[in-house]
C-alpha positions in Angstrom: 21.4 1.3 -1.9 17.7 0.6 -2.1 17.5 1.6 1.4 18.9 5.4 0.7 16.6 5.2 -2.7 13.5 5.0 -0.6 14.3 8.6 0.8 15.4 9.8 -2.7 13.9 13.4 -3.7 13.3 11.9 -6.7 9.9 10.4 -7.7 10.6 7.9 -10.0 14.0 7.3 -7.6 11.4 6.4 -4.4 9.0 4.5 -7.0 11.5 2.3 -8.9 13.1 1.1 -5.6 9.7 0.1 -3.8 8.9 -1.7 -7.2 12.2 -3.9 -7.2 12.0 -4.8 -3.2 8.6 -5.8 -4.4 10.4 -8.4 -5.9 13.0 -9.1 -3.7 10.7 -10.6 -0.9 13.7 -10.9 1.3 15.4 -7.4 1.8 11.7 -6.0 1.3 11.2 -8.2 4.9 14.3 -6.1 6.3 12.8 -2.8 5.1 9.6 -3.1 5.7 9.1 0.0 8.3 10.9 2.0 5.3 8.3 0.8 3.2 5.2 1.4 5.6 7.1 4.9 6.1 6.3 5.1 2.5 2.8 4.9 2.7 2.4 8.2 3.7 4.4 9.9 1.2 3.5 12.9 -0.5 3.1 11.6 -4.0 0.5 9.0 -5.0 2.6 7.1 -7.3 4.9 6.3 -4.3 2.0 5.6 -2.0 0.8 2.8 -4.6 3.9 1.4 -5.2 4.6 1.2 -1.3 1.4 -1.2 -1.0 2.5 -3.4 -3.9 5.3 -3.9 -2.2 3.5 -4.5 1.1 1.5 -7.2 -0.8 4.2 -8.8 -1.5 5.9 -9.0 1.9 3.1 -11.3 3.0 3.0 -9.9 6.4 -0.1 -8.8 8.4 0.2 -7.4 11.4 -1.8 -3.8 13.4 1.0 -1.8 11.6 0.6 -3.1 8.3 -3.5 -2.8 8.9 -3.4 0.7 10.2 -1.4 1.6 6.9 -4.1 0.0 4.8 -6.7 1.4 6.5 -5.3 5.0 5.8 -4.5 4.4 2.3 -8.3 3.3 1.9 -9.3 6.4 2.4 -5.7 8.1 0.5 -7.3 10.9 -1.8 -6.4 9.0 -5.2 -8.5 6.5 -6.3 -5.4 4.3 -7.6 -4.0 4.3 -4.2 -7.3 3.2 -2.7 -7.1 0.6 -5.7 -4.0 -0.8 -4.2 -4.7 -0.5 -1.0 -7.5 -3.2 -1.5 -5.6 -5.4 -3.4 -3.1 -5.3 -0.8 -5.6 -5.7 1.7 -7.1 -9.0 0.1 -3.5 -10.2 -0.9 -3.0 -10.0 3.0 -6.1 -11.5 4.0 -7.1 -8.3 6.5 -10.7 -8.9 6.1 -12.4 -7.5 9.1 -15.2 -5.2 10.2 -12.5 -2.2 9.9 -11.4 -3.2 6.3 -15.2 -3.7 5.7 -16.3 -0.3 6.1 -13.5 1.2 4.5 -13.6 -0.2 1.0 -18.1 0.4 1.6 -17.1 4.0 1.6 -15.4 4.0 -1.3 -18.4 2.7 -3.6 -19.1 5.5 -6.1 -18.9 6.7 -9.2 -14.8 5.5 -9.9 -16.0 2.4 -11.8 -12.3 0.9 -11.4 -12.7 1.3 -7.2 -16.2 0.1 -7.3 -15.2 -2.8 -9.4 -12.0 -3.5 -7.0 -13.9 -3.0 -3.6 -17.1 -5.2 -4.9 -13.7 -8.0 -5.8 -12.6 -7.8 -2.5 
C-alpha cells in the first residue's frame, strides 16, 4: 500500500507515505529504490520527505551519495537543508560533499547554519 502511495498524484499522499516509511525502517529498506526515485520529485515537500526517509535507512552507497549530491544543489533551501542533514546522518563526508555544502554558503541563514554544522 505504501509503495502505491509513493506514486500517487496527490502530493500530500506521497509525502505522508514517505513520513510513514521513515518510521518503519525494515519496510523502508525494501522500498529503497522507490525512495531514491522520489528524491527527484517535482514537489519540494516530497523531495524533503524522501531525504528524511533516506537518512533513517542508514544505507550509504554510490546511488544514495549521488542523490544527496544532486539535492545539495536543489533549488529549494529546505531540500538543501534536508540533504545536508541526510549527508551527516549517513556519514557521507568526502571532498564532493564538502564542495557541494560549501556552495550553499549564502544569505539563507537556516541553510548556512545547517551547512556550517555539517
